[in-house]
PDB file of C-alpha atoms in Angstrom:
ATOM      1  CA  UNK A   1     170.993 114.825 178.858  1.00 42.00           C
ATOM      2  CA  UNK A   2     167.928 116.331 176.913  1.00 46.00           C
ATOM      3  CA  UNK A   3     164.655 115.665 178.590  1.00 45.00           C
ATOM      4  CA  UNK A   4     163.387 113.697 175.618  1.00 45.00           C
ATOM      5  CA  UNK A   5     166.465 111.593 175.188  1.00 39.00           C
ATOM      6  CA  UNK A   6     167.542 108.319 176.752  1.00 47.00           C
ATOM      7  CA  UNK A   7     170.605 106.055 176.096  1.00 55.00           C
ATOM      8  CA  UNK A   8     168.604 103.550 174.077  1.00 54.00           C
ATOM      9  CA  UNK A   9     165.953 105.708 172.320  1.00 52.00           C
ATOM     10  CA  UNK A  10     165.017 105.355 168.686  1.00 53.00           C
ATOM     11  CA  UNK A  11     163.087 107.451 166.232  1.00 47.00           C
ATOM     12  CA  UNK A  12     161.683 107.710 162.767  1.00 52.00           C
ATOM     13  CA  UNK A  13     161.591 110.717 160.449  1.00 57.00           C
ATOM     14  CA  UNK A  14     158.552 112.209 162.250  1.00 54.00           C
ATOM     15  CA  UNK A  15     159.753 111.920 165.853  1.00 49.00           C
ATOM     16  CA  UNK A  16     162.398 113.010 168.184  1.00 52.00           C
ATOM     17  CA  UNK A  17     165.901 113.589 166.591  1.00 57.00           C
ATOM     18  CA  UNK A  18     164.459 112.381 163.172  1.00 55.00           C
ATOM     19  CA  UNK A  19     162.433 115.515 162.809  1.00 75.00           C
ATOM     20  CA  UNK A  20     165.572 117.651 162.874  1.00 80.00           C
ATOM     21  CA  UNK A  21     166.605 115.953 159.604  1.00 85.00           C
ATOM     22  CA  UNK A  22     163.343 117.337 158.094  1.00 86.00           C
ATOM     23  CA  UNK A  23     164.149 120.812 159.300  1.00 84.00           C
ATOM     24  CA  UNK A  24     167.665 120.639 157.660  1.00 89.00           C
ATOM     25  CA  UNK A  25     166.109 119.429 154.369  1.00 91.00           C
ATOM     26  CA  UNK A  26     163.546 122.200 154.518  1.00 88.00           C
ATOM     27  CA  UNK A  27     166.240 124.751 154.864  1.00 90.00           C
ATOM     28  CA  UNK A  28     168.016 123.195 151.957  1.00 94.00           C
ATOM     29  CA  UNK A  29     164.862 123.280 149.857  1.00 93.00           C
ATOM     30  CA  UNK A  30     164.275 127.000 150.680  1.00 90.00           C
ATOM     31  CA  UNK A  31     167.894 127.815 149.774  1.00 94.00           C
ATOM     32  CA  UNK A  32     167.644 125.841 146.549  1.00 96.00           C
ATOM     33  CA  UNK A  33     164.663 128.095 145.413  1.00 93.00           C
ATOM     34  CA  UNK A  34     166.270 131.374 146.408  1.00 91.00           C
ATOM     35  CA  UNK A  35     167.375 133.970 143.886  1.00 92.00           C
ATOM     36  CA  UNK A  36     171.060 133.452 144.471  1.00 94.00           C
ATOM     37  CA  UNK A  37     171.384 130.113 146.190  1.00 97.00           C
ATOM     38  CA  UNK A  38     174.591 128.872 147.816  1.00 97.00           C
ATOM     39  CA  UNK A  39     173.579 125.239 147.080  1.00 98.00           C
ATOM     40  CA  UNK A  40     171.452 123.146 144.893  1.00 97.00           C
ATOM     41  CA  UNK A  41     169.448 120.227 146.288  1.00 98.00           C
ATOM     42  CA  UNK A  42     166.683 119.295 143.872  1.00 97.00           C
ATOM     43  CA  UNK A  43     165.508 116.457 146.186  1.00 97.00           C
ATOM     44  CA  UNK A  44     165.164 118.334 149.466  1.00 94.00           C
ATOM     45  CA  UNK A  45     161.553 119.559 148.928  1.00 92.00           C
ATOM     46  CA  UNK A  46     160.486 116.039 147.882  1.00 92.00           C
ATOM     47  CA  UNK A  47     162.007 114.538 151.155  1.00 92.00           C
ATOM     48  CA  UNK A  48     160.252 117.324 153.304  1.00 89.00           C
ATOM     49  CA  UNK A  49     156.792 117.272 151.707  1.00 83.00           C
ATOM     50  CA  UNK A  50     156.159 113.585 152.504  1.00 75.00           C
ATOM     51  CA  UNK A  51     157.621 113.564 156.016  1.00 71.00           C
ATOM     52  CA  UNK A  52     154.532 114.451 157.934  1.00 64.00           C
ATOM     53  CA  UNK A  53     156.124 116.564 160.662  1.00 58.00           C
ATOM     54  CA  UNK A  54     153.837 119.585 160.181  1.00 54.00           C
ATOM     55  CA  UNK A  55     155.954 122.492 161.476  1.00 59.00           C
ATOM     56  CA  UNK A  56     158.933 122.053 159.283  1.00 60.00           C
ATOM     57  CA  UNK A  57     156.770 121.783 156.104  1.00 60.00           C
ATOM     58  CA  UNK A  58     155.799 125.418 156.965  1.00 64.00           C
ATOM     59  CA  UNK A  59     159.384 126.372 156.198  1.00 65.00           C
ATOM     60  CA  UNK A  60     158.594 125.803 152.491  1.00 66.00           C
ATOM     61  CA  UNK A  61     155.928 128.550 152.638  1.00 67.00           C
ATOM     62  CA  UNK A  62     157.406 131.831 151.458  1.00 68.00           C
ATOM     63  CA  UNK A  63     155.218 133.813 153.823  1.00 74.00           C
ATOM     64  CA  UNK A  64     156.254 132.128 157.009  1.00 74.00           C
ATOM     65  CA  UNK A  65     159.165 134.407 157.716  1.00 75.00           C
ATOM     66  CA  UNK A  66     157.133 137.533 157.133  1.00 78.00           C
ATOM     67  CA  UNK A  67     154.313 136.205 159.509  1.00 77.00           C
ATOM     68  CA  UNK A  68     156.952 135.609 162.162  1.00 76.00           C
ATOM     69  CA  UNK A  69     158.346 139.006 161.692  1.00 77.00           C
ATOM     70  CA  UNK A  70     154.986 140.545 162.369  1.00 81.00           C
ATOM     71  CA  UNK A  71     154.784 138.886 165.857  1.00 80.00           C
ATOM     72  CA  UNK A  72     158.437 138.877 166.835  1.00 78.00           C
ATOM     73  CA  UNK A  73     161.038 140.751 164.600  1.00 79.00           C
ATOM     74  CA  UNK A  74     164.095 139.442 166.610  1.00 78.00           C
ATOM     75  CA  UNK A  75     162.927 135.827 166.461  1.00 75.00           C
ATOM     76  CA  UNK A  76     162.278 136.210 162.816  1.00 76.00           C
ATOM     77  CA  UNK A  77     165.952 137.405 162.312  1.00 78.00           C
ATOM     78  CA  UNK A  78     167.283 134.462 164.214  1.00 77.00           C
ATOM     79  CA  UNK A  79     165.020 132.121 162.182  1.00 77.00           C
ATOM     80  CA  UNK A  80     166.434 133.730 158.978  1.00 82.00           C
ATOM     81  CA  UNK A  81     169.937 133.410 160.282  1.00 85.00           C
ATOM     82  CA  UNK A  82     169.348 129.622 161.099  1.00 84.00           C
ATOM     83  CA  UNK A  83     168.206 129.020 157.556  1.00 86.00           C
ATOM     84  CA  UNK A  84     171.379 130.820 156.220  1.00 91.00           C
ATOM     85  CA  UNK A  85     173.512 128.702 158.552  1.00 93.00           C
ATOM     86  CA  UNK A  86     172.109 125.464 157.113  1.00 93.00           C
ATOM     87  CA  UNK A  87     172.916 126.756 153.466  1.00 96.00           C
ATOM     88  CA  UNK A  88     176.494 127.809 154.500  1.00 97.00           C
ATOM     89  CA  UNK A  89     177.037 124.510 156.344  1.00 97.00           C
ATOM     90  CA  UNK A  90     175.846 122.424 153.387  1.00 98.00           C
ATOM     91  CA  UNK A  91     178.061 124.471 150.938  1.00 98.00           C
ATOM     92  CA  UNK A  92     181.152 123.936 153.184  1.00 98.00           C
ATOM     93  CA  UNK A  93     180.751 120.105 153.398  1.00 98.00           C
ATOM     94  CA  UNK A  94     179.810 119.783 149.721  1.00 98.00           C
ATOM     95  CA  UNK A  95     183.117 121.426 148.954  1.00 98.00           C
ATOM     96  CA  UNK A  96     184.926 119.087 151.328  1.00 98.00           C
ATOM     97  CA  UNK A  97     183.607 116.084 149.516  1.00 98.00           C
ATOM     98  CA  UNK A  98     184.647 117.560 146.086  1.00 98.00           C
ATOM     99  CA  UNK A  99     188.049 118.140 147.417  1.00 98.00           C
ATOM    100  CA  UNK A 100     188.349 114.524 148.779  1.00 98.00           C
ATOM    101  CA  UNK A 101     187.127 113.159 145.430  1.00 98.00           C
ATOM    102  CA  UNK A 102     189.721 115.281 143.652  1.00 98.00           C
ATOM    103  CA  UNK A 103     192.362 113.843 145.927  1.00 98.00           C
ATOM    104  CA  UNK A 104     191.489 110.296 144.734  1.00 98.00           C
ATOM    105  CA  UNK A 105     189.177 109.131 147.617  1.00 98.00           C
ATOM    106  CA  UNK A 106     186.514 106.759 146.542  1.00 98.00           C
ATOM    107  CA  UNK A 107     185.101 105.533 149.867  1.00 98.00           C
ATOM    108  CA  UNK A 108     182.748 107.855 151.681  1.00 98.00           C
ATOM    109  CA  UNK A 109     180.923 107.403 155.034  1.00 99.00           C
ATOM    110  CA  UNK A 110     178.114 109.804 156.097  1.00 98.00           C
ATOM    111  CA  UNK A 111     177.402 109.340 159.814  1.00 98.00           C
ATOM    112  CA  UNK A 112     173.799 109.871 160.971  1.00 95.00           C
ATOM    113  CA  UNK A 113     172.971 110.743 157.390  1.00 96.00           C
ATOM    114  CA  UNK A 114     169.351 111.617 157.884  1.00 93.00           C
ATOM    115  CA  UNK A 115     167.849 113.196 154.760  1.00 95.00           C
ATOM    116  CA  UNK A 116     171.287 114.032 153.327  1.00 97.00           C
ATOM    117  CA  UNK A 117     171.048 113.695 149.571  1.00 98.00           C
ATOM    118  CA  UNK A 118     174.798 113.969 148.535  1.00 98.00           C
ATOM    119  CA  UNK A 119     174.844 110.326 147.402  1.00 98.00           C
ATOM    120  CA  UNK A 120     172.231 111.457 144.792  1.00 98.00           C
ATOM    121  CA  UNK A 121     173.137 115.072 143.884  1.00 98.00           C
ATOM    122  CA  UNK A 122     176.877 115.434 143.963  1.00 98.00           C
ATOM    123  CA  UNK A 123     178.964 114.663 140.848  1.00 98.00           C
ATOM    124  CA  UNK A 124     180.800 111.591 142.129  1.00 98.00           C
ATOM    125  CA  UNK A 125     183.773 110.035 140.207  1.00 98.00           C
ATOM    126  CA  UNK A 126     183.268 106.579 138.796  1.00 98.00           C
ATOM    127  CA  UNK A 127     183.907 103.837 141.411  1.00 98.00           C
ATOM    128  CA  UNK A 128     182.797 105.936 144.482  1.00 98.00           C
ATOM    129  CA  UNK A 129     180.879 104.058 147.255  1.00 98.00           C
ATOM    130  CA  UNK A 130     178.888 106.116 149.658  1.00 98.00           C
ATOM    131  CA  UNK A 131     177.989 104.487 152.917  1.00 98.00           C
ATOM    132  CA  UNK A 132     175.055 106.083 154.979  1.00 98.00           C
ATOM    133  CA  UNK A 133     174.657 105.147 158.558  1.00 98.00           C
ATOM    134  CA  UNK A 134     171.455 106.006 160.476  1.00 95.00           C
ATOM    135  CA  UNK A 135     168.390 104.595 162.132  1.00 90.00           C
ATOM    136  CA  UNK A 136     166.592 101.972 160.052  1.00 92.00           C
ATOM    137  CA  UNK A 137     163.296 103.815 159.738  1.00 90.00           C
ATOM    138  CA  UNK A 138     165.098 107.099 158.653  1.00 91.00           C
ATOM    139  CA  UNK A 139     166.995 105.239 155.952  1.00 95.00           C
ATOM    140  CA  UNK A 140     163.932 103.431 154.772  1.00 94.00           C
ATOM    141  CA  UNK A 141     161.978 106.682 154.461  1.00 93.00           C
ATOM    142  CA  UNK A 142     164.670 108.266 152.260  1.00 95.00           C
ATOM    143  CA  UNK A 143     165.267 105.310 150.065  1.00 96.00           C
ATOM    144  CA  UNK A 144     161.535 104.636 149.534  1.00 95.00           C
ATOM    145  CA  UNK A 145     160.728 108.323 148.785  1.00 95.00           C
ATOM    146  CA  UNK A 146     163.459 108.842 146.345  1.00 97.00           C
ATOM    147  CA  UNK A 147     163.026 105.385 144.676  1.00 97.00           C
ATOM    148  CA  UNK A 148     159.338 105.904 144.139  1.00 96.00           C
ATOM    149  CA  UNK A 149     160.166 109.317 142.557  1.00 97.00           C
ATOM    150  CA  UNK A 150     162.441 107.622 140.078  1.00 98.00           C
ATOM    151  CA  UNK A 151     165.598 109.090 141.616  1.00 98.00           C
ATOM    152  CA  UNK A 152     168.771 107.105 141.446  1.00 97.00           C
ATOM    153  CA  UNK A 153     171.996 107.586 143.353  1.00 98.00           C
ATOM    154  CA  UNK A 154     174.927 109.214 141.609  1.00 98.00           C
ATOM    155  CA  UNK A 155     177.384 106.822 143.251  1.00 98.00           C
ATOM    156  CA  UNK A 156     177.104 103.303 144.658  1.00 98.00           C
ATOM    157  CA  UNK A 157     175.035 103.951 147.753  1.00 98.00           C
ATOM    158  CA  UNK A 158     175.004 101.373 150.608  1.00 98.00           C
ATOM    159  CA  UNK A 159     172.534 102.035 153.516  1.00 98.00           C
ATOM    160  CA  UNK A 160     173.793 100.913 156.883  1.00 98.00           C
ATOM    161  CA  UNK A 161     170.897 100.575 159.404  1.00 96.00           C
ATOM    162  CA  UNK A 162     172.524 101.004 162.764  1.00 94.00           C
ATOM    163  CA  UNK A 163     172.466 103.313 165.667  1.00 90.00           C
ATOM    164  CA  UNK A 164     175.881 104.944 166.275  1.00 91.00           C
ATOM    165  CA  UNK A 165     175.659 104.037 169.973  1.00 85.00           C
ATOM    166  CA  UNK A 166     175.702 100.381 168.833  1.00 90.00           C
ATOM    167  CA  UNK A 167     178.449  98.436 167.011  1.00 96.00           C
ATOM    168  CA  UNK A 168     178.327 100.426 163.847  1.00 97.00           C
ATOM    169  CA  UNK A 169     181.860  99.611 162.811  1.00 98.00           C
ATOM    170  CA  UNK A 170     180.865  95.893 162.507  1.00 98.00           C
ATOM    171  CA  UNK A 171     177.713  96.836 160.534  1.00 98.00           C
ATOM    172  CA  UNK A 172     179.723  99.036 158.320  1.00 98.00           C
ATOM    173  CA  UNK A 173     182.329  96.369 157.599  1.00 98.00           C
ATOM    174  CA  UNK A 174     179.541  93.825 156.888  1.00 98.00           C
ATOM    175  CA  UNK A 175     178.193  96.202 154.235  1.00 98.00           C
ATOM    176  CA  UNK A 176     181.559  96.097 152.389  1.00 98.00           C
ATOM    177  CA  UNK A 177     183.635  98.854 153.949  1.00 98.00           C
ATOM    178  CA  UNK A 178     187.335  98.445 153.425  1.00 98.00           C
ATOM    179  CA  UNK A 179     189.453  99.913 156.474  1.00 98.00           C
ATOM    180  CA  UNK A 180     192.622  99.535 154.327  1.00 98.00           C
ATOM    181  CA  UNK A 181     191.224 102.210 151.851  1.00 98.00           C
ATOM    182  CA  UNK A 182     191.305 105.936 152.413  1.00 98.00           C
ATOM    183  CA  UNK A 183     187.915 107.139 153.512  1.00 98.00           C
ATOM    184  CA  UNK A 184     186.189 110.587 153.562  1.00 99.00           C
ATOM    185  CA  UNK A 185     184.060 110.759 156.731  1.00 99.00           C
ATOM    186  CA  UNK A 186     181.359 113.277 157.560  1.00 98.00           C
ATOM    187  CA  UNK A 187     179.761 114.015 160.953  1.00 98.00           C
ATOM    188  CA  UNK A 188     177.382 116.919 160.129  1.00 97.00           C
ATOM    189  CA  UNK A 189     174.528 117.854 162.495  1.00 92.00           C
ATOM    190  CA  UNK A 190     175.451 114.909 164.721  1.00 94.00           C
ATOM    191  CA  UNK A 191     177.766 115.739 167.640  1.00 95.00           C
ATOM    192  CA  UNK A 192     175.190 117.872 169.600  1.00 89.00           C
ATOM    193  CA  UNK A 193     173.001 114.796 169.805  1.00 88.00           C
ATOM    194  CA  UNK A 194     175.861 112.789 171.604  1.00 90.00           C
ATOM    195  CA  UNK A 195     177.184 113.187 175.091  1.00 89.00           C
ATOM    196  CA  UNK A 196     180.868 114.035 175.458  1.00 92.00           C
ATOM    197  CA  UNK A 197     182.047 110.548 176.152  1.00 94.00           C
ATOM    198  CA  UNK A 198     180.118 109.250 173.088  1.00 93.00           C
ATOM    199  CA  UNK A 199     181.761 111.877 170.903  1.00 95.00           C
ATOM    200  CA  UNK A 200     185.226 110.743 172.036  1.00 96.00           C
ATOM    201  CA  UNK A 201     184.326 107.038 171.511  1.00 96.00           C
ATOM    202  CA  UNK A 202     182.870 107.867 168.041  1.00 97.00           C
ATOM    203  CA  UNK A 203     186.148 109.624 166.861  1.00 98.00           C
ATOM    204  CA  UNK A 204     188.260 106.814 168.352  1.00 98.00           C
ATOM    205  CA  UNK A 205     186.270 104.300 166.321  1.00 98.00           C
ATOM    206  CA  UNK A 206     186.565 106.405 163.158  1.00 98.00           C
ATOM    207  CA  UNK A 207     190.390 106.641 163.685  1.00 98.00           C
ATOM    208  CA  UNK A 208     190.711 102.923 164.112  1.00 98.00           C
ATOM    209  CA  UNK A 209     188.977 102.469 160.679  1.00 98.00           C
ATOM    210  CA  UNK A 210     190.886 105.127 158.859  1.00 98.00           C
ATOM    211  CA  UNK A 211     193.768 104.340 156.539  1.00 98.00           C
ATOM    212  CA  UNK A 212     196.541 106.901 155.962  1.00 98.00           C
ATOM    213  CA  UNK A 213     195.199 109.484 153.541  1.00 98.00           C
ATOM    214  CA  UNK A 214     191.730 109.476 155.061  1.00 98.00           C
ATOM    215  CA  UNK A 215     189.889 112.696 155.733  1.00 98.00           C
ATOM    216  CA  UNK A 216     187.243 113.784 158.144  1.00 98.00           C
ATOM    217  CA  UNK A 217     184.911 116.665 158.316  1.00 98.00           C
ATOM    218  CA  UNK A 218     182.606 117.556 161.372  1.00 98.00           C
ATOM    219  CA  UNK A 219     180.388 120.272 162.655  1.00 97.00           C
ATOM    220  CA  UNK A 220     181.178 120.820 166.314  1.00 96.00           C
ATOM    221  CA  UNK A 221     178.614 121.024 169.105  1.00 86.00           C
ATOM    222  CA  UNK A 222     178.592 124.490 170.468  1.00 78.00           C
ATOM    223  CA  UNK A 223     177.829 125.134 174.288  1.00 70.00           C
ATOM    224  CA  UNK A 224     175.400 127.657 175.647  1.00 70.00           C
ATOM    225  CA  UNK A 225     174.502 128.557 179.163  1.00 65.00           C
ATOM    226  CA  UNK A 226     171.363 126.784 180.259  1.00 66.00           C
ATOM    227  CA  UNK A 227     169.673 130.158 181.027  1.00 69.00           C
ATOM    228  CA  UNK A 228     170.219 131.153 177.411  1.00 69.00           C
ATOM    229  CA  UNK A 229     168.793 127.925 176.168  1.00 67.00           C
ATOM    230  CA  UNK A 230     165.720 128.308 178.295  1.00 69.00           C
ATOM    231  CA  UNK A 231     165.204 131.952 177.064  1.00 70.00           C
ATOM    232  CA  UNK A 232     165.302 130.881 173.465  1.00 71.00           C
ATOM    233  CA  UNK A 233     163.043 128.013 174.044  1.00 72.00           C
ATOM    234  CA  UNK A 234     160.406 130.287 175.588  1.00 74.00           C
ATOM    235  CA  UNK A 235     160.802 132.813 172.868  1.00 72.00           C
ATOM    236  CA  UNK A 236     160.241 130.382 169.981  1.00 70.00           C
ATOM    237  CA  UNK A 237     157.336 128.683 171.735  1.00 74.00           C
ATOM    238  CA  UNK A 238     155.591 132.132 172.304  1.00 71.00           C
ATOM    239  CA  UNK A 239     156.119 133.139 168.575  1.00 69.00           C
ATOM    240  CA  UNK A 240     154.749 129.809 167.381  1.00 70.00           C
ATOM    241  CA  UNK A 241     151.621 130.223 169.556  1.00 73.00           C
ATOM    242  CA  UNK A 242     150.998 133.754 168.270  1.00 70.00           C
ATOM    243  CA  UNK A 243     151.222 132.436 164.675  1.00 67.00           C
ATOM    244  CA  UNK A 244     148.983 129.521 165.434  1.00 69.00           C
ATOM    245  CA  UNK A 245     151.800 127.095 164.424  1.00 67.00           C
ATOM    246  CA  UNK A 246     152.352 123.659 165.802  1.00 63.00           C
ATOM    247  CA  UNK A 247     154.689 123.550 168.841  1.00 62.00           C
ATOM    248  CA  UNK A 248     158.207 123.657 167.502  1.00 58.00           C
ATOM    249  CA  UNK A 249     160.691 120.869 168.241  1.00 63.00           C
ATOM    250  CA  UNK A 250     162.603 121.738 171.362  1.00 63.00           C
ATOM    251  CA  UNK A 251     166.220 121.279 170.513  1.00 64.00           C
ATOM    252  CA  UNK A 252     167.207 121.826 174.191  1.00 64.00           C
ATOM    253  CA  UNK A 253     165.342 118.625 174.977  1.00 69.00           C
ATOM    254  CA  UNK A 254     167.069 116.671 172.103  1.00 76.00           C
ATOM    255  CA  UNK A 255     170.723 117.717 172.507  1.00 79.00           C
ATOM    256  CA  UNK A 256     173.518 117.293 174.982  1.00 83.00           C
ATOM    257  CA  UNK A 257     174.728 120.740 176.179  1.00 82.00           C
ATOM    258  CA  UNK A 258     177.834 119.173 177.702  1.00 84.00           C
ATOM    259  CA  UNK A 259     180.501 121.541 179.049  1.00 84.00           C
ATOM    260  CA  UNK A 260     183.059 118.763 179.228  1.00 88.00           C
ATOM    261  CA  UNK A 261     182.861 118.049 175.598  1.00 93.00           C
ATOM    262  CA  UNK A 262     186.440 117.784 173.987  1.00 94.00           C
ATOM    263  CA  UNK A 263     187.547 120.578 171.628  1.00 95.00           C
ATOM    264  CA  UNK A 264     187.492 118.563 168.399  1.00 97.00           C
ATOM    265  CA  UNK A 265     190.407 119.954 166.401  1.00 98.00           C
ATOM    266  CA  UNK A 266     192.642 119.533 169.359  1.00 98.00           C
ATOM    267  CA  UNK A 267     191.396 115.991 169.928  1.00 98.00           C
ATOM    268  CA  UNK A 268     192.124 114.956 166.360  1.00 98.00           C
ATOM    269  CA  UNK A 269     195.607 116.573 166.414  1.00 98.00           C
ATOM    270  CA  UNK A 270     196.384 114.451 169.410  1.00 98.00           C
ATOM    271  CA  UNK A 271     195.206 111.291 167.779  1.00 98.00           C
ATOM    272  CA  UNK A 272     197.019 111.028 164.490  1.00 98.00           C
ATOM    273  CA  UNK A 273     195.223 113.639 162.373  1.00 98.00           C
ATOM    274  CA  UNK A 274     196.141 117.116 161.210  1.00 98.00           C
ATOM    275  CA  UNK A 275     193.073 119.249 161.831  1.00 98.00           C
ATOM    276  CA  UNK A 276     191.863 122.740 160.838  1.00 98.00           C
ATOM    277  CA  UNK A 277     188.919 124.529 162.376  1.00 97.00           C
ATOM    278  CA  UNK A 278     186.850 127.239 160.657  1.00 96.00           C
ATOM    279  CA  UNK A 279     184.434 129.385 162.556  1.00 94.00           C
ATOM    280  CA  UNK A 280     180.903 128.949 161.187  1.00 94.00           C
ATOM    281  CA  UNK A 281     180.170 132.542 162.009  1.00 92.00           C
ATOM    282  CA  UNK A 282     183.191 133.638 160.006  1.00 94.00           C
ATOM    283  CA  UNK A 283     182.052 131.410 157.131  1.00 96.00           C
ATOM    284  CA  UNK A 284     178.550 133.064 157.314  1.00 94.00           C
ATOM    285  CA  UNK A 285     179.955 136.514 157.367  1.00 94.00           C
ATOM    286  CA  UNK A 286     182.141 135.923 154.370  1.00 96.00           C
ATOM    287  CA  UNK A 287     179.248 134.645 152.366  1.00 96.00           C
ATOM    288  CA  UNK A 288     176.998 137.393 153.420  1.00 93.00           C
ATOM    289  CA  UNK A 289     174.549 135.196 155.457  1.00 92.00           C
ATOM    290  CA  UNK A 290     175.321 136.557 159.046  1.00 90.00           C
ATOM    291  CA  UNK A 291     172.671 138.789 160.716  1.00 84.00           C
ATOM    292  CA  UNK A 292     173.620 140.488 164.066  1.00 81.00           C
ATOM    293  CA  UNK A 293     170.884 140.379 166.767  1.00 73.00           C
ATOM    294  CA  UNK A 294     170.554 142.069 170.100  1.00 64.00           C
ATOM    295  CA  UNK A 295     169.400 138.730 171.414  1.00 64.00           C
ATOM    296  CA  UNK A 296     172.977 137.320 171.002  1.00 67.00           C
ATOM    297  CA  UNK A 297     174.910 136.554 174.056  1.00 58.00           C
ATOM    298  CA  UNK A 298     178.441 137.944 173.463  1.00 56.00           C
ATOM    299  CA  UNK A 299     179.758 135.787 176.144  1.00 48.00           C
ATOM    300  CA  UNK A 300     178.486 132.571 174.852  1.00 49.00           C
ATOM    301  CA  UNK A 301     180.196 130.148 172.395  1.00 52.00           C
ATOM    302  CA  UNK A 302     176.848 129.892 170.535  1.00 61.00           C
ATOM    303  CA  UNK A 303     178.240 128.905 167.096  1.00 78.00           C
ATOM    304  CA  UNK A 304     179.880 125.803 165.824  1.00 92.00           C
ATOM    305  CA  UNK A 305     183.138 125.266 164.021  1.00 95.00           C
ATOM    306  CA  UNK A 306     183.607 123.387 160.821  1.00 98.00           C
ATOM    307  CA  UNK A 307     186.521 120.997 161.386  1.00 98.00           C
ATOM    308  CA  UNK A 308     188.450 119.158 158.712  1.00 98.00           C
ATOM    309  CA  UNK A 309     191.361 116.817 159.132  1.00 98.00           C
ATOM    310  CA  UNK A 310     193.662 114.566 157.266  1.00 98.00           C
ATOM    311  CA  UNK A 311     195.292 111.322 158.571  1.00 98.00           C
TER     312      UNK A 311
END
């Protein structure tokens, strides 16, 4: 378990796991403003600018990467690759939802939705209902920020304020979810924050709620040797100190690096789904967003898979 985590911890958008949603939104904002963007998220910058987390707002500064390169070129390369990863990941799951909608699915559930803006920015067919499940303060921040800016959802959006370690199926059902209707589920940027047994329980619950024809997409949690995690922790902390930046969020203290975690595609295949796994590294290479680094550990499974499945 990460040092900053407990089995009953909570957070808002400026603390603990909540801050990682700001990081992801910042990466989407930077990509949106790039010369040849892979994605378009017109609301990402708005969501980041009011979050009050300090370090992630600096991602919006065009000079940040150049400053980092001046003190540690290898860390700057990894930083650049991390931003590219977020863009590629977002693009992949945007396409997943478009395909699900084209197949006639009109019920969507985004698990641990954070600052995900797909309910607002994707072109949803008429009659689509998007359920977003997350901590109450995280959902409140997003809803309030976008409403005050005059932004309305592009589908019927229903916020379900519930921790996924609690009885979220009951909360989802109370919000109007219909288990007899095919659903498109998304678990993006989530599984690394769950221990192995909680991951199994989550997908068992999803399976129970999924009618035939349902789909699921997820980003798997990669595993790294603890020595490697510590090395990267110290490197990023040193670079931040040299740049005079706030201490960066320590992902090693927020995530579960569980070696016993089930291989997701295989788990789904064994529980009534037909799954396909796509290497995130291969996806990045295909889209020209991969950067090799001498800091990479060739023996470590350091990158995730993008898994999709149909029931």
